């Protein structure tokens, strides 16, 4: 899954693709590098981000999705927790809903997805960080609530992907724990998406100051590890490098995929 942020303030590429022409060129580049899905977001979710009203978010994403929907061969995912933005995006060509609040911030988003027959990506998140938590137990309980919302709205289980939310609502140690214990989440029986690309938690493992763009090697290592532990999709900024890395993971861990 290639990341396209049409925002002025995303932690890694804020402002680089806010214009429609720049966004279109980046989307085509990511597809050309081998992205299987394009994830478009109009509101930064970095720590300390400023919430964006729905109308402003839609003004950012809708023209880009409309322009790309007829040009790309790969599906477009809308990265939002707002039901009205999901509706607007699906109407102009998005086909997947990626919700960083796991359908729980605005539960109507599940009904929107169901009405359009759109698969959903359900991410674990927390309002507050609690170092005392067994973070995987918290995730499992969270996902049960999200699954209940999805099923009530009529979303079939086959259209649900789970995301442990590495980088969201957790301590540094809990981020690592979430990755380490991916097989426990996989036992719920749903595909898993993991997104660690360029995140600050990787920077803590360096012995020097790093900018997000300096964290490619750490991103590759984290996603390769996630792939060996059960992740089916990785959400990344650097598609070409990840294609090379994940082909190695697949060749070793999923030899049937090379047949």
CSV table of C-alpha atoms in Angstrom, one decimal:
chain,number,residue,atom,x,y,z
A,1,UNK,CA,0.0,0.0,0.0
A,2,UNK,CA,1.5,3.3,-1.1
A,3,UNK,CA,1.0,6.4,1.0
A,4,UNK,CA,-0.2,9.6,-0.6
A,5,UNK,CA,-0.7,12.4,1.9
A,6,UNK,CA,-2.4,15.5,0.4
A,7,UNK,CA,-1.8,17.5,3.6
A,8,UNK,CA,0.4,20.4,4.6
A,9,UNK,CA,1.5,18.9,7.9
A,10,UNK,CA,2.0,15.1,7.7
A,11,UNK,CA,5.1,14.1,9.6
A,12,UNK,CA,7.2,12.8,6.6
A,13,UNK,CA,5.9,14.5,3.4
A,14,UNK,CA,3.6,17.3,4.5
A,15,UNK,CA,3.1,19.8,1.8
A,16,UNK,CA,4.9,17.9,-0.9
A,17,UNK,CA,1.8,16.5,-2.6
A,18,UNK,CA,-0.9,19.0,-1.5
A,19,UNK,CA,-1.3,20.3,-5.1
A,20,UNK,CA,-3.4,18.2,-7.5
A,21,UNK,CA,-0.7,18.0,-10.1
A,22,UNK,CA,1.9,16.9,-7.5
A,23,UNK,CA,-0.5,14.4,-6.0
A,24,UNK,CA,-1.3,12.9,-9.4
A,25,UNK,CA,2.4,12.6,-10.3
A,26,UNK,CA,3.2,10.9,-7.0
A,27,UNK,CA,0.3,8.5,-7.3
A,28,UNK,CA,1.4,7.4,-10.8
A,29,UNK,CA,5.0,7.0,-9.5
A,30,UNK,CA,3.9,4.8,-6.6
A,31,UNK,CA,1.8,2.7,-9.0
A,32,UNK,CA,4.7,2.4,-11.4
A,33,UNK,CA,6.9,1.2,-8.6
A,34,UNK,CA,4.5,-1.7,-7.8
A,35,UNK,CA,2.0,-0.4,-5.2
A,36,UNK,CA,-1.0,-2.7,-5.1
A,37,UNK,CA,-3.2,-0.1,-3.3
A,38,UNK,CA,-3.0,3.7,-3.0
A,39,UNK,CA,-4.0,5.2,0.3
A,40,UNK,CA,-5.0,8.8,0.2
A,41,UNK,CA,-5.3,10.9,3.3
A,42,UNK,CA,-6.3,14.6,3.8
A,43,UNK,CA,-5.7,14.9,7.6
A,44,UNK,CA,-2.4,14.3,9.3
A,45,UNK,CA,-2.6,11.8,12.2
A,46,UNK,CA,0.9,12.4,13.5
A,47,UNK,CA,1.3,13.1,17.2
A,48,UNK,CA,0.1,16.6,18.1
A,49,UNK,CA,-1.7,17.0,14.8
A,50,UNK,CA,-4.4,19.7,14.3
A,51,UNK,CA,-7.8,18.2,13.6
A,52,UNK,CA,-9.2,19.1,10.2
A,53,UNK,CA,-12.9,19.9,9.6
A,54,UNK,CA,-14.7,17.4,7.3
A,55,UNK,CA,-15.3,20.0,4.6
A,56,UNK,CA,-11.6,21.0,4.5
A,57,UNK,CA,-10.5,17.3,4.4
A,58,UNK,CA,-12.9,16.6,1.5
A,59,UNK,CA,-11.6,19.7,-0.4
A,60,UNK,CA,-8.2,18.2,-0.2
A,61,UNK,CA,-9.0,14.5,-1.1
A,62,UNK,CA,-12.0,14.6,-3.4
A,63,UNK,CA,-10.4,16.4,-6.4
A,64,UNK,CA,-7.4,14.1,-6.2
A,65,UNK,CA,-9.4,10.9,-6.0
A,66,UNK,CA,-11.7,12.0,-8.8
A,67,UNK,CA,-8.6,12.8,-11.0
A,68,UNK,CA,-6.9,9.5,-10.2
A,69,UNK,CA,-9.8,7.1,-10.2
A,70,UNK,CA,-9.9,6.8,-14.0
A,71,UNK,CA,-6.1,6.9,-14.4
A,72,UNK,CA,-4.9,4.2,-12.0
A,73,UNK,CA,-5.3,0.5,-12.4
A,74,UNK,CA,-5.0,-0.1,-8.6
A,75,UNK,CA,-7.7,0.5,-6.0
A,76,UNK,CA,-7.8,3.7,-4.0
A,77,UNK,CA,-8.2,3.7,-0.2
A,78,UNK,CA,-9.5,6.8,1.6
A,79,UNK,CA,-7.7,7.3,4.9
A,80,UNK,CA,-10.3,8.9,7.2
A,81,UNK,CA,-12.3,8.3,10.3
A,82,UNK,CA,-15.1,10.6,9.2
A,83,UNK,CA,-18.3,9.1,7.7
A,84,UNK,CA,-19.0,12.1,5.5
A,85,UNK,CA,-15.5,12.1,4.0
A,86,UNK,CA,-15.7,8.4,3.4
A,87,UNK,CA,-19.0,8.9,1.5
A,88,UNK,CA,-17.6,11.7,-0.6
A,89,UNK,CA,-14.5,9.7,-1.4
A,90,UNK,CA,-16.3,6.5,-2.3
A,91,UNK,CA,-18.7,8.5,-4.6
A,92,UNK,CA,-15.8,9.8,-6.7
A,93,UNK,CA,-13.8,6.6,-7.1
A,94,UNK,CA,-12.3,5.3,-3.8
A,95,UNK,CA,-13.1,1.7,-3.1
A,96,UNK,CA,-11.6,1.0,0.4
A,97,UNK,CA,-12.0,2.8,3.7
A,98,UNK,CA,-9.0,2.9,6.0
A,99,UNK,CA,-10.1,4.1,9.5
A,100,UNK,CA,-7.4,4.9,12.1
A,101,UNK,CA,-10.1,4.8,14.8
A,102,UNK,CA,-11.4,1.3,13.9
A,103,UNK,CA,-15.0,2.4,13.0
A,104,UNK,CA,-15.4,3.7,16.6
A,105,UNK,CA,-14.9,7.4,16.3
A,106,UNK,CA,-17.8,7.7,13.9
A,107,UNK,CA,-19.6,4.4,13.7
A,108,UNK,CA,-21.7,5.6,10.8
A,109,UNK,CA,-18.6,5.1,8.6
A,110,UNK,CA,-19.3,1.4,8.7
A,111,UNK,CA,-22.8,1.9,7.2
A,112,UNK,CA,-21.2,4.1,4.5
A,113,UNK,CA,-18.7,1.4,3.6
A,114,UNK,CA,-21.4,-1.3,3.6
A,115,UNK,CA,-23.6,0.7,1.3
A,116,UNK,CA,-20.8,1.0,-1.2
A,117,UNK,CA,-19.6,-2.6,-0.8
A,118,UNK,CA,-16.2,-1.2,0.3
A,119,UNK,CA,-13.7,-3.2,2.4
A,120,UNK,CA,-12.6,-1.6,5.6
A,121,UNK,CA,-9.2,-1.4,7.3
A,122,UNK,CA,-9.8,-1.3,11.1
A,123,UNK,CA,-6.9,0.2,13.0
A,124,UNK,CA,-6.4,0.0,16.8
A,125,UNK,CA,-6.0,3.3,18.5
A,126,UNK,CA,-6.2,4.9,22.0
A,127,UNK,CA,-7.0,8.3,23.2
A,128,UNK,CA,-4.4,8.0,26.0
A,129,UNK,CA,-1.2,6.0,26.4
A,130,UNK,CA,-1.2,3.6,29.4
A,131,UNK,CA,2.1,1.8,30.0
A,132,UNK,CA,0.4,-0.6,32.4
A,133,UNK,CA,-1.7,-2.2,29.7
A,134,UNK,CA,-1.2,-5.6,28.1
A,135,UNK,CA,-1.4,-3.8,24.7
A,136,UNK,CA,-2.4,-7.0,22.8
A,137,UNK,CA,-5.2,-7.8,25.2
A,138,UNK,CA,-6.4,-4.2,24.6
A,139,UNK,CA,-6.2,-4.6,20.9
A,140,UNK,CA,-8.1,-7.8,20.9
A,141,UNK,CA,-10.9,-6.2,23.0
A,142,UNK,CA,-10.9,-3.1,20.7
A,143,UNK,CA,-11.1,-5.3,17.6
A,144,UNK,CA,-14.1,-7.2,19.0
A,145,UNK,CA,-15.9,-3.9,19.4
A,146,UNK,CA,-15.0,-2.8,15.9
A,147,UNK,CA,-16.1,-6.2,14.4
A,148,UNK,CA,-19.4,-5.8,16.1
A,149,UNK,CA,-19.9,-2.4,14.5
A,150,UNK,CA,-18.9,-3.7,11.1
A,151,UNK,CA,-21.1,-6.8,11.2
A,152,UNK,CA,-24.1,-4.8,12.5
A,153,UNK,CA,-23.6,-2.5,9.5
A,154,UNK,CA,-23.6,-5.4,7.1
A,155,UNK,CA,-19.9,-5.5,6.2
A,156,UNK,CA,-18.9,-9.2,5.6
A,157,UNK,CA,-15.9,-10.6,7.4
A,158,UNK,CA,-14.2,-11.1,4.1
A,159,UNK,CA,-14.1,-7.4,3.6
A,160,UNK,CA,-12.3,-6.6,6.9
A,161,UNK,CA,-8.6,-6.0,7.5
A,162,UNK,CA,-7.1,-5.4,10.9
A,163,UNK,CA,-4.2,-3.0,11.7
A,164,UNK,CA,-2.5,-3.1,15.1
A,165,UNK,CA,-1.9,0.7,14.9
A,166,UNK,CA,1.9,0.7,15.5
A,167,UNK,CA,2.7,4.3,16.2
A,168,UNK,CA,-0.7,5.2,17.7
A,169,UNK,CA,-1.7,5.4,21.3
A,170,UNK,CA,1.1,3.3,22.7
A,171,UNK,CA,4.4,3.5,24.5
A,172,UNK,CA,7.5,2.8,22.6
A,173,UNK,CA,7.8,-0.6,24.2
A,174,UNK,CA,4.1,-1.3,23.3
A,175,UNK,CA,4.8,-0.5,19.7
A,176,UNK,CA,7.5,-3.2,19.6
A,177,UNK,CA,5.2,-5.6,21.6
A,178,UNK,CA,2.5,-5.1,19.0
A,179,UNK,CA,4.8,-6.1,16.3
A,180,UNK,CA,6.3,-9.0,18.3
A,181,UNK,CA,2.8,-10.5,19.0
A,182,UNK,CA,1.3,-10.1,15.5
A,183,UNK,CA,0.6,-13.9,15.4
A,184,UNK,CA,-1.9,-13.5,18.3
A,185,UNK,CA,-3.8,-10.9,16.3
A,186,UNK,CA,-3.6,-13.0,13.2
A,187,UNK,CA,-5.5,-15.8,15.1
A,188,UNK,CA,-8.7,-13.7,14.9
A,189,UNK,CA,-8.7,-14.9,11.3
A,190,UNK,CA,-8.5,-11.6,9.4
A,191,UNK,CA,-5.8,-10.2,7.1
A,192,UNK,CA,-3.3,-7.8,8.8
A,193,UNK,CA,-2.0,-4.5,7.6
A,194,UNK,CA,1.1,-3.0,9.3
A,195,UNK,CA,2.4,0.5,8.8
A,196,UNK,CA,5.7,1.5,10.4
A,197,UNK,CA,7.1,3.5,7.5
A,198,UNK,CA,9.5,6.3,8.6
A,199,UNK,CA,7.9,6.5,12.0
A,200,UNK,CA,9.6,8.1,15.0
A,201,UNK,CA,9.7,4.8,16.9
A,202,UNK,CA,12.3,3.6,14.4
A,203,UNK,CA,14.3,6.8,15.1
A,204,UNK,CA,14.7,5.8,18.7
A,205,UNK,CA,16.7,2.7,17.6
A,206,UNK,CA,19.3,4.8,15.8
A,207,UNK,CA,22.4,6.2,17.6
A,208,UNK,CA,22.0,9.6,15.8
A,209,UNK,CA,19.3,12.1,15.0
A,210,UNK,CA,17.2,11.1,12.0
A,211,UNK,CA,14.6,12.7,9.8
A,212,UNK,CA,11.7,10.6,8.6
A,213,UNK,CA,13.3,10.2,5.2
A,214,UNK,CA,16.4,8.8,6.8
A,215,UNK,CA,14.5,5.8,8.2
A,216,UNK,CA,14.2,3.6,5.1
A,217,UNK,CA,16.4,0.8,6.4
A,218,UNK,CA,14.5,0.6,9.7
A,219,UNK,CA,11.2,0.7,7.8
A,220,UNK,CA,12.3,-2.2,5.6
A,221,UNK,CA,13.5,-4.2,8.6
A,222,UNK,CA,10.2,-3.6,10.5
A,223,UNK,CA,8.0,-4.5,7.6
A,224,UNK,CA,10.1,-7.6,6.7
A,225,UNK,CA,9.7,-8.8,10.3
A,226,UNK,CA,6.0,-8.0,10.2
A,227,UNK,CA,5.7,-10.1,7.0
A,228,UNK,CA,7.3,-13.1,8.7
A,229,UNK,CA,4.9,-12.8,11.6
A,230,UNK,CA,1.7,-12.6,9.6
A,231,UNK,CA,1.2,-9.2,8.0
A,232,UNK,CA,-0.4,-9.4,4.6
A,233,UNK,CA,-0.2,-5.7,3.6
A,234,UNK,CA,2.5,-3.1,4.5
A,235,UNK,CA,1.7,0.6,4.2
A,236,UNK,CA,4.8,2.5,3.0
A,237,UNK,CA,6.2,5.6,1.6
A,238,UNK,CA,9.0,3.9,-0.3
A,239,UNK,CA,7.3,1.4,-2.6
A,240,UNK,CA,10.1,0.2,-4.8
A,241,UNK,CA,12.5,-0.7,-2.0
A,242,UNK,CA,9.7,-2.5,-0.2
A,243,UNK,CA,8.7,-4.5,-3.3
A,244,UNK,CA,12.3,-5.9,-3.3
A,245,UNK,CA,12.4,-6.6,0.4
A,246,UNK,CA,8.9,-8.2,0.6
A,247,UNK,CA,9.7,-10.5,-2.4
A,248,UNK,CA,12.4,-12.0,-0.3
A,249,UNK,CA,10.0,-12.5,2.6
A,250,UNK,CA,7.4,-14.1,0.3
A,251,UNK,CA,9.9,-16.4,-1.3
A,252,UNK,CA,10.9,-17.7,2.1
A,253,UNK,CA,7.6,-17.6,4.1
A,254,UNK,CA,5.0,-17.9,1.3
A,255,UNK,CA,6.7,-20.0,-1.4
A,256,UNK,CA,3.3,-20.8,-2.9
A,257,UNK,CA,3.0,-17.1,-3.9
A,258,UNK,CA,6.0,-17.6,-6.3
A,259,UNK,CA,4.3,-20.4,-8.1
